[in-house]
Coordinates of C-alpha atoms and ligand atoms in Angstrom, one line a residue:
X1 CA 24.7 148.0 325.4
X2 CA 27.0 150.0 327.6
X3 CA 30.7 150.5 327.0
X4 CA 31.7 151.7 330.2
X5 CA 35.1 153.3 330.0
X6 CA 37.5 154.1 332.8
X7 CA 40.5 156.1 333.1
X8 CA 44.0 153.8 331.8
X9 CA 45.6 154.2 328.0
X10 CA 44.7 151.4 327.1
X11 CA 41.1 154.0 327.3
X12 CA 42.5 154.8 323.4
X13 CA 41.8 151.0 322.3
X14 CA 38.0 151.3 323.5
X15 CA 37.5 153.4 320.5
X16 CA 38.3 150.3 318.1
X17 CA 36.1 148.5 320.4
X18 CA 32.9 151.0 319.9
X19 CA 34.0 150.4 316.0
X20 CA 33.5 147.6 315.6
X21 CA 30.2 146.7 317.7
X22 CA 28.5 149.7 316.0
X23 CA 29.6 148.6 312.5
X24 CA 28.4 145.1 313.7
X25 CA 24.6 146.7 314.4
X26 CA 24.9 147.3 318.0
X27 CA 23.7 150.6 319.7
X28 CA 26.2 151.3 322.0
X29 CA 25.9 153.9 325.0
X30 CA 29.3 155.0 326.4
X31 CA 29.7 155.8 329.7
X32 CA 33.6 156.9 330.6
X33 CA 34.8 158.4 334.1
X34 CA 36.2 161.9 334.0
X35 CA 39.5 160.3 334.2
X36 CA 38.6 158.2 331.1
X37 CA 38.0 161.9 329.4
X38 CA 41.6 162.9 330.1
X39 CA 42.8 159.9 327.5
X40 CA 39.9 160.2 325.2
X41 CA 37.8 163.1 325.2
X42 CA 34.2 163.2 324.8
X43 CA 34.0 163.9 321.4
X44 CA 35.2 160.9 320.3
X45 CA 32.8 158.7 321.8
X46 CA 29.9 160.6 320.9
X47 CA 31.1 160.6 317.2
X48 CA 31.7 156.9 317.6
X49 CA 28.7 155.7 318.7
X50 CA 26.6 158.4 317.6
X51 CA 24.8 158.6 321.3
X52 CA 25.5 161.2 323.7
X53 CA 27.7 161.0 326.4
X54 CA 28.0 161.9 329.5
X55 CA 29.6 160.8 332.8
X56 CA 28.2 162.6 336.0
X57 CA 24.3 161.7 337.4
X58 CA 23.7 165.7 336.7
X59 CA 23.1 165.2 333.3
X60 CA 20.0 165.1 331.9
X61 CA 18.3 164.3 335.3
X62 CA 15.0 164.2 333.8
X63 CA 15.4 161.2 332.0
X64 CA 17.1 159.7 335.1
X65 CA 20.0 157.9 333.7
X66 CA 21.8 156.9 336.4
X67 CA 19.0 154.0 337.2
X68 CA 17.8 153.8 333.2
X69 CA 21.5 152.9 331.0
X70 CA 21.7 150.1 333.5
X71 CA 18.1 149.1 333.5
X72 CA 17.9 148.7 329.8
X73 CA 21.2 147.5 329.1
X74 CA 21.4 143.6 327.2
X75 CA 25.2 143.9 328.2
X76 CA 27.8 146.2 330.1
X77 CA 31.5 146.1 329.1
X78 CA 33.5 147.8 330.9
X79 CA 37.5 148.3 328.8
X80 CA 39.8 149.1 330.5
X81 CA 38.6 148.5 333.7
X82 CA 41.1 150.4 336.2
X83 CA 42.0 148.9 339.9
X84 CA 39.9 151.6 340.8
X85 CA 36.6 151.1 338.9
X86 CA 37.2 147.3 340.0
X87 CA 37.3 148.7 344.0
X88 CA 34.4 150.7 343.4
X89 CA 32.4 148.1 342.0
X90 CA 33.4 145.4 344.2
X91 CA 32.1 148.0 346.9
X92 CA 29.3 148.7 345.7
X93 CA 30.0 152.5 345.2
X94 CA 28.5 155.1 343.1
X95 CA 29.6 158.6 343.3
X96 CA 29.4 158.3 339.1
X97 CA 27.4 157.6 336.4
X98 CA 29.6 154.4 335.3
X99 CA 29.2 153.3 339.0
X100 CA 25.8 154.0 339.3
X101 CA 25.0 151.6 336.0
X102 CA 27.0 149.0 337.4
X103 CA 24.5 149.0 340.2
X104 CA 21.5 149.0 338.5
X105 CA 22.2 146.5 335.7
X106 CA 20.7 143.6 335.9
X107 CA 22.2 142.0 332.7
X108 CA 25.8 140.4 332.1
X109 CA 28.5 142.5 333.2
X110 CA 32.0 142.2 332.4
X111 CA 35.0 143.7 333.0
X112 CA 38.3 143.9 331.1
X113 CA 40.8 145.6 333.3
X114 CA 43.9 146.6 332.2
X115 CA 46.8 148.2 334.6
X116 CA 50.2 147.6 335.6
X117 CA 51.4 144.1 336.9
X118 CA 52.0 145.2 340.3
X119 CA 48.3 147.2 340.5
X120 CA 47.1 143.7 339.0
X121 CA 48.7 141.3 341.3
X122 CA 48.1 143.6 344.2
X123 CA 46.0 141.4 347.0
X124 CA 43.7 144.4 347.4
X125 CA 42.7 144.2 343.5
X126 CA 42.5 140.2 343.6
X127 CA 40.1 140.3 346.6
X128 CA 38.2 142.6 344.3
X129 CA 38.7 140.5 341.2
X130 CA 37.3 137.9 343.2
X131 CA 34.4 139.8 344.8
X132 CA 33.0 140.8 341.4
X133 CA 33.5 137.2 340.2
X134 CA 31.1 135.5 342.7
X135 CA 28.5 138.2 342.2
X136 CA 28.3 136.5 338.6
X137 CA 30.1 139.6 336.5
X138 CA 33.4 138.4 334.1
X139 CA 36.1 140.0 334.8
X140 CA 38.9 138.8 331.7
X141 CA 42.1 138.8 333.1
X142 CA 44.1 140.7 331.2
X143 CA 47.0 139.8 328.4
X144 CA 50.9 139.3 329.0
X145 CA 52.6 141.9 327.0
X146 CA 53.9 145.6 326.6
X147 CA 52.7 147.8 329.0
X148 CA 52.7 151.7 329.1
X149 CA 56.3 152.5 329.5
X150 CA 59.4 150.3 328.8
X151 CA 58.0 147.7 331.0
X152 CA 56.0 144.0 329.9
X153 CA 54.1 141.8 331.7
X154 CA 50.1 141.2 332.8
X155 CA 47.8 143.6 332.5
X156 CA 47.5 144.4 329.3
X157 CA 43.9 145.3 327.6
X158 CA 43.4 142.5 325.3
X159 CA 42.9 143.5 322.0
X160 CA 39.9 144.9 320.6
X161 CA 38.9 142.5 318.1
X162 CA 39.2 140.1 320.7
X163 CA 37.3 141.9 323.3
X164 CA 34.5 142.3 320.2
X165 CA 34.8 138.6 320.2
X166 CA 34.1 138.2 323.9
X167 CA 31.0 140.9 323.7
X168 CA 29.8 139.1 321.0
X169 CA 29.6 135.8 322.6
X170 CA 28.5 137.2 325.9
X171 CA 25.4 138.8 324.3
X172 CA 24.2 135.7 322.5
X173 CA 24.1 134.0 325.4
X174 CA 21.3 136.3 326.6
X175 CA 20.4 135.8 330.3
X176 CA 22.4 132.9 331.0
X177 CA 24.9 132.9 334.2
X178 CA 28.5 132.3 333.7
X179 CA 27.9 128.7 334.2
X180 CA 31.7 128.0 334.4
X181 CA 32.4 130.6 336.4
X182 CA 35.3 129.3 338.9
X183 CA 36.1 127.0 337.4
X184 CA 39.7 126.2 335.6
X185 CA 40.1 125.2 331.8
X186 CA 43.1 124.2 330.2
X187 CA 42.7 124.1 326.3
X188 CA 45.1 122.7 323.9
X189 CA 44.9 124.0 320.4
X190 CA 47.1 124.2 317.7
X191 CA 49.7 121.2 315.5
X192 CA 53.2 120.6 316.7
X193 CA 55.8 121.1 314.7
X194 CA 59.1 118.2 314.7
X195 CA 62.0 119.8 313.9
X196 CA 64.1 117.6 311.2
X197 CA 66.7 120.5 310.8
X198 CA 67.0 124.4 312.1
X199 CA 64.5 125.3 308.9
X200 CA 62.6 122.3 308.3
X201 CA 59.8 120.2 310.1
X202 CA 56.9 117.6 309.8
X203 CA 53.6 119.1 310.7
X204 CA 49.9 119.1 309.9
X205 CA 47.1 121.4 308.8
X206 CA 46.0 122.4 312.5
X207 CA 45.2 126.5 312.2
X208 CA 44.4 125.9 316.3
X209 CA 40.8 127.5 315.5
X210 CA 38.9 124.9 317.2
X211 CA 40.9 125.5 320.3
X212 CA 40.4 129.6 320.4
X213 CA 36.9 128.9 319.8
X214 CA 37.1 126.4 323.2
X215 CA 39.2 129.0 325.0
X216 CA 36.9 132.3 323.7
X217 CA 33.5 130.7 324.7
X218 CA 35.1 129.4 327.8
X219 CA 36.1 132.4 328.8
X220 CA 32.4 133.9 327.8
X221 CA 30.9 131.4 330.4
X222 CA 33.1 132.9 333.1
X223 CA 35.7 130.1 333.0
X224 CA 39.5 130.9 334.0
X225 CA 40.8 129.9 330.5
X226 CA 44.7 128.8 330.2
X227 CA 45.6 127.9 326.5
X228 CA 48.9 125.6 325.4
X229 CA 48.9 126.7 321.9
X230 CA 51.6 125.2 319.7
X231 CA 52.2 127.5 316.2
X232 CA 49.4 129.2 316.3
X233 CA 48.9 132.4 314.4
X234 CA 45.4 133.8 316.3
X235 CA 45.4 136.9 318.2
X236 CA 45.6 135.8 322.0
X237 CA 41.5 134.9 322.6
X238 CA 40.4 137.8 325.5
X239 CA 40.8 136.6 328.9
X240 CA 42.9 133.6 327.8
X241 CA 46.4 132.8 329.7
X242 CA 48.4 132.0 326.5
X243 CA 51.2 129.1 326.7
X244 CA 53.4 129.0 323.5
X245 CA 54.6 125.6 322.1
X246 CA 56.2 124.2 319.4
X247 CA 57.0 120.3 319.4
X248 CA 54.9 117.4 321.0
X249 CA 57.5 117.3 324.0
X250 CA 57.3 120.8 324.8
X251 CA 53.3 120.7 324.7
X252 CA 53.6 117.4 326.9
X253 CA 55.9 119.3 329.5
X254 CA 53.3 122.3 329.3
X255 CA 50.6 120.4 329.9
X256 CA 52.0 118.5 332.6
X257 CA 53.0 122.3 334.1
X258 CA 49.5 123.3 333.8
X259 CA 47.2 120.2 334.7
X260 CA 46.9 119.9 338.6
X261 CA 45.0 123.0 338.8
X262 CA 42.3 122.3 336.0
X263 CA 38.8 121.2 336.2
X264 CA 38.5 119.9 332.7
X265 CA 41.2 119.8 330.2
X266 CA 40.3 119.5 326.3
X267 CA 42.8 118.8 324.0
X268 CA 42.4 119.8 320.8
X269 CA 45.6 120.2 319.3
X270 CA 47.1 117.9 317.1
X271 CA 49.6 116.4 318.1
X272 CA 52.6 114.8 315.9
X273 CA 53.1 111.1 316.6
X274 CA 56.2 111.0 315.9
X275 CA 59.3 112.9 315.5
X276 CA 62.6 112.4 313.6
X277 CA 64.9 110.3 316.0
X278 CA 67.7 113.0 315.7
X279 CA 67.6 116.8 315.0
X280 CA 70.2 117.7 312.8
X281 CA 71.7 120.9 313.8
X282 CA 72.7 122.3 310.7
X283 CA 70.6 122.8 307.5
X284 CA 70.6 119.6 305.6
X285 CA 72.7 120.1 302.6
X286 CA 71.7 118.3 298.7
X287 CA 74.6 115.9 298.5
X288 CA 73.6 115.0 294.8
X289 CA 73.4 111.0 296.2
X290 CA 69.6 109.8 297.1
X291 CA 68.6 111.8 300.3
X292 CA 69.1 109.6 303.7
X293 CA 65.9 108.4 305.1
X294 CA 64.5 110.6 308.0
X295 CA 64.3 108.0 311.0
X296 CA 60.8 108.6 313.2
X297 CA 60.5 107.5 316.9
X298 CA 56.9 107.9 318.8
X299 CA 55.6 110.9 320.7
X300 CA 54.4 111.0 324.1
X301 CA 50.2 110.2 323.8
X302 CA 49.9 113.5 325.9
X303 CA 46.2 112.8 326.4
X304 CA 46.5 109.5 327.4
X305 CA 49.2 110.3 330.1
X306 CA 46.8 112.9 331.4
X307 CA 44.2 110.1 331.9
X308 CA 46.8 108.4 333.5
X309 CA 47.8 110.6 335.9
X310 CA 44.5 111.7 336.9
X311 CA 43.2 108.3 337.3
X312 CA 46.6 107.8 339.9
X313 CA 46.2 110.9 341.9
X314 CA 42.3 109.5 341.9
X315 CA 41.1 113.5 341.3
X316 CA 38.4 114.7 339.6
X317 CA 38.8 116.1 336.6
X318 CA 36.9 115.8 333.4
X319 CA 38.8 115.4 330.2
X320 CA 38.1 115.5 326.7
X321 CA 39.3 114.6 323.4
X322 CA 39.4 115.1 319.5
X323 CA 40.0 113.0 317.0
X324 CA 40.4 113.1 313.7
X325 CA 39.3 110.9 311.6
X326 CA 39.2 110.2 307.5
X327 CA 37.3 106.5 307.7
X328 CA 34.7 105.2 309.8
X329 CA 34.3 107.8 312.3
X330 CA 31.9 106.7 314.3
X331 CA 33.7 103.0 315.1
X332 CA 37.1 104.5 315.0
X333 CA 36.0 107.3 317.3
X334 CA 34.6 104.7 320.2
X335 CA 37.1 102.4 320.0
X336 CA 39.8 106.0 320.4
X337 CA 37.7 106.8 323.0
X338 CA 38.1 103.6 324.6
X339 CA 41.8 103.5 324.3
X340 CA 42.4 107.2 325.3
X341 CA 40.0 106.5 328.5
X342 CA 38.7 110.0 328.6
X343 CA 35.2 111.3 329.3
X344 CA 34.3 113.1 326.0
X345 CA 35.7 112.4 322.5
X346 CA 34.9 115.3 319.9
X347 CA 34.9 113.4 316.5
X348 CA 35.7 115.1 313.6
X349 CA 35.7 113.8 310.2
X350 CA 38.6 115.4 308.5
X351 CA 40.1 115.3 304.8
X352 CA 38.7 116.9 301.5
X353 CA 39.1 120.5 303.3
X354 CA 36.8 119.7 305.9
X355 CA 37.9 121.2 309.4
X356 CA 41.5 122.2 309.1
X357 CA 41.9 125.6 308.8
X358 CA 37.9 126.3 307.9
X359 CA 35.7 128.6 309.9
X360 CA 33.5 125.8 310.6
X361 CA 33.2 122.4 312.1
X362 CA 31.0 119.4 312.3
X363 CA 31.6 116.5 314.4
X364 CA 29.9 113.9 316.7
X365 CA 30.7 114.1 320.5
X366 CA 31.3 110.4 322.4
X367 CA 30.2 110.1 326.2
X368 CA 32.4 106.8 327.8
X369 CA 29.0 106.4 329.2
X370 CA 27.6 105.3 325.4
X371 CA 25.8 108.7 324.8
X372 CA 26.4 110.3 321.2
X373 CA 25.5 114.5 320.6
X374 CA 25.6 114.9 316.9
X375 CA 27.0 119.3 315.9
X376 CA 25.6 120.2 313.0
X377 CA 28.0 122.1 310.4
X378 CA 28.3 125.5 312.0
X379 CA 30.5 128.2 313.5
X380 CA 33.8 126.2 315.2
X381 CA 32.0 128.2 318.8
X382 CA 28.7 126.5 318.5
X383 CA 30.8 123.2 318.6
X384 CA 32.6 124.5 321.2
X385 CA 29.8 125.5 323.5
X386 CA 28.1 122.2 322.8
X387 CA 31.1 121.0 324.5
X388 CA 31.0 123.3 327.7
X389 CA 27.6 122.0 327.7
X390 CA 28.5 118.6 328.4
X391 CA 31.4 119.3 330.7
X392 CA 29.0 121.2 332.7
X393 CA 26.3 118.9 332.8
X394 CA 29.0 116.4 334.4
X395 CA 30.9 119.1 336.7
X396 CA 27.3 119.6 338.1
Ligands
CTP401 N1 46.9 113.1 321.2 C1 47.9 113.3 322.2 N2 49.1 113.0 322.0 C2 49.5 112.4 320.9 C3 48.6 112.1 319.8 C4 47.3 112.5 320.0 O1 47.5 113.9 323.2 N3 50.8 112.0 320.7 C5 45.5 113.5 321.4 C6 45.0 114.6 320.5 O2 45.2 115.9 321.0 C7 43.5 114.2 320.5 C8 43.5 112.7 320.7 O3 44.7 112.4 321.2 O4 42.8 114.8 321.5 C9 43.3 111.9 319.4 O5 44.2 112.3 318.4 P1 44.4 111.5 317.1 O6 45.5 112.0 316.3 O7 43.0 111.4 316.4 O8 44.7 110.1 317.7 P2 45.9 109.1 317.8 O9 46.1 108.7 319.2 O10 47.1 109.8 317.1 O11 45.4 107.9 316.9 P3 45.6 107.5 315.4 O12 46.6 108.4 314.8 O13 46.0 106.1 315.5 O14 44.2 107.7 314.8

């Protein structure tokens, strides 16, 4: 693969990058712009990936690399992707050797740019953004956080294990197109938390796995991934807008924020039920007598109401839901499926260690029109992808 490699700071977190792919087996050729080399200088990249280097046409001419790297390239990543690597490629220049592999390949390219807010937001680089896109290359947009100086806000690199993440799922899907490119997913993932006092809370086992692994391949298939994550503890999935929650209401108000723009929304989270009537706003104190019973009201069904509302506006959007279930799963999961009224119910049986907090996942996915896809156990993304499979069979 190539690791193409443009000229931002965020030029020093390519380096964990090229780590971790070669340690993972890949052969990686890097490919950086001379302003790339003013970051991180050759040497480093060369050591790294134990290739050469280079990043004019003039090099080794005889082997013509500015037509072969992108010819025999499975994959070319480009971190950090500058606004003006994203304007040359969305022109189709090549006055480089990055430039010129961008031309040639015919495999999945993706970019992950990284630049100020105001560079990002800038019409000129969303036209771009948008160019690229609809020639079929991923462009990730990039994380909400600290950026070079003093400043914070989008257009950070994701981080690298992430970006490894994204590589990694990109390549094993070989060939394929970005099937969900343009289209817009909103993922729940994650277990609220009810506050009972300023330190305490009723919660569950959720680690909000399942729903990075909805938002990461999402995002692999080209998707324009927003994520309502309620205490999770996951590094932000490349790509991914990240919405933090913490109790049922907040994730209902979150999702209601996010949901008129989506094309399918999935929630996976796991949701409280119910919550103590009252939040006491001091620490509750041992008074020596028995303790006082902790008095529980219900929680909004925050799937349900999405059905709801979509079903009023009469827009199309596909949803889909998990359960989790100890008993009877199959039963119990039609008749939730039923109740709930949404497209695709992803049944899980849970209990005994299975799912919570586990690597992997094995469920049973409910069609309301009767059909039944049984996931092997397997890595929480194969599930995950089995379920972008059968959203896209009914977006198409
Ligand atoms: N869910 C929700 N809001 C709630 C409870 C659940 O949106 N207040 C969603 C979950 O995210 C999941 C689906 O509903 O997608 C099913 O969750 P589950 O806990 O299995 O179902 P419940 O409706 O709580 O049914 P029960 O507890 O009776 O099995």
């Amino acid at each position: 693969m190539i690791l193409g490699v443009s000229g931002g700071i965020a030029a020093y977190k390519a380096c964990e990058l090229l780590r971790r792919l070669t340690e993972s087996g890949h052969r990686v050729r890097v490919v950086p712009t001379e302003e790339a080399l003013r970051f991180v200088g050759e040497p480093t990249w060369s050591a790294l990936s134990g290739q050469p280097v280079a990043t004019g046409v003039w090099d080794t001419v005889h082997e013509v690399p500015h037509v072969r790297l992108g010819q025999e390239a499975d994959l070319v990543f480009v971190a950090p992707a500058t606004a003006n690597v994203l304007a040359k490629a969305a022109a189709g220049l090549a006055d480089d050797l990055l430039t010129n592999t961008l031309l040639t390949a015919r495999c999945p390219v993706v970019f992950a740019p990284a630049m100020h807010t105001e560079m990002w937001e800038h019409p000129a680089t969303q036209a771009n953004v948008a160019t690229l896109r609809s020639r079929g290359a991923i462009v990730l947009d990039p994380a909400t956080g600290r950026l070079t100086g003093v400043d914070t806000g989008r257009g950070r690199l994701p981080e690298p294990s992430e970006l490894f993440e994204a590589a990694r799922l990109i390549l094993r899907r070989g060939t394929q197109t970005p099937d969900l490119a343009g289209r817009r997913v909103l993922v729940s993932a994650g277990g609220t938390r009810e506050a009972i006092d300023p330190v305490r809370f009723l919660g569950n086992h959720s680690s909000g796995r399942q729903g990075y692994a909805l938002a990461r391949t999402a995002a692999a298939r080209g998707a324009d991934v927003t994520l309502v994550a309620a205490n999770v503890s996951l590094p932000d999935p490349a790509g991914a807008r990240v919405v933090r929650v913490g109790s049922a209401v907040e994730m209902a108000e979150a999702m209601e924020a996010e949901r008129r723009d989506a094309d399918v929304i999935v929630m996976s989270a796991a949701v409280a039920d119910f919550r103590p009537a009252t939040s006491i706003d001091s620490k509750i104190k041992k008074s020596g007598a028995a303790p006082a019973p902790i008095e529980l009201v219900e929680n909004p069904d925050i799937l349900a109401g999405l059905v709801a509302s979509r079903d009023a506006e009469g827009s199309v959007q596909t949803i889909v839901g998990f359960a989790a279930e100890t008993d009877d799963v199959i039963a119990n999961g039609r008749a939730k499926l039923e109740r709930k009224g949404c497209e695709l119910l992803v049944v899980n049986q849970v209990g005994g260690g299975r799912a919570f907090g586990t690597e992997d996942n094995q469920a049973v996915i409910l069609g309301s029109d009767g059909t039944a896809v049984d996931v092997p156990m397997g890595p929480k993304e194969d599930l995950a992808d089995r379920v972008w499979d059968l959203v896209g069979r009914r977006l198409r």
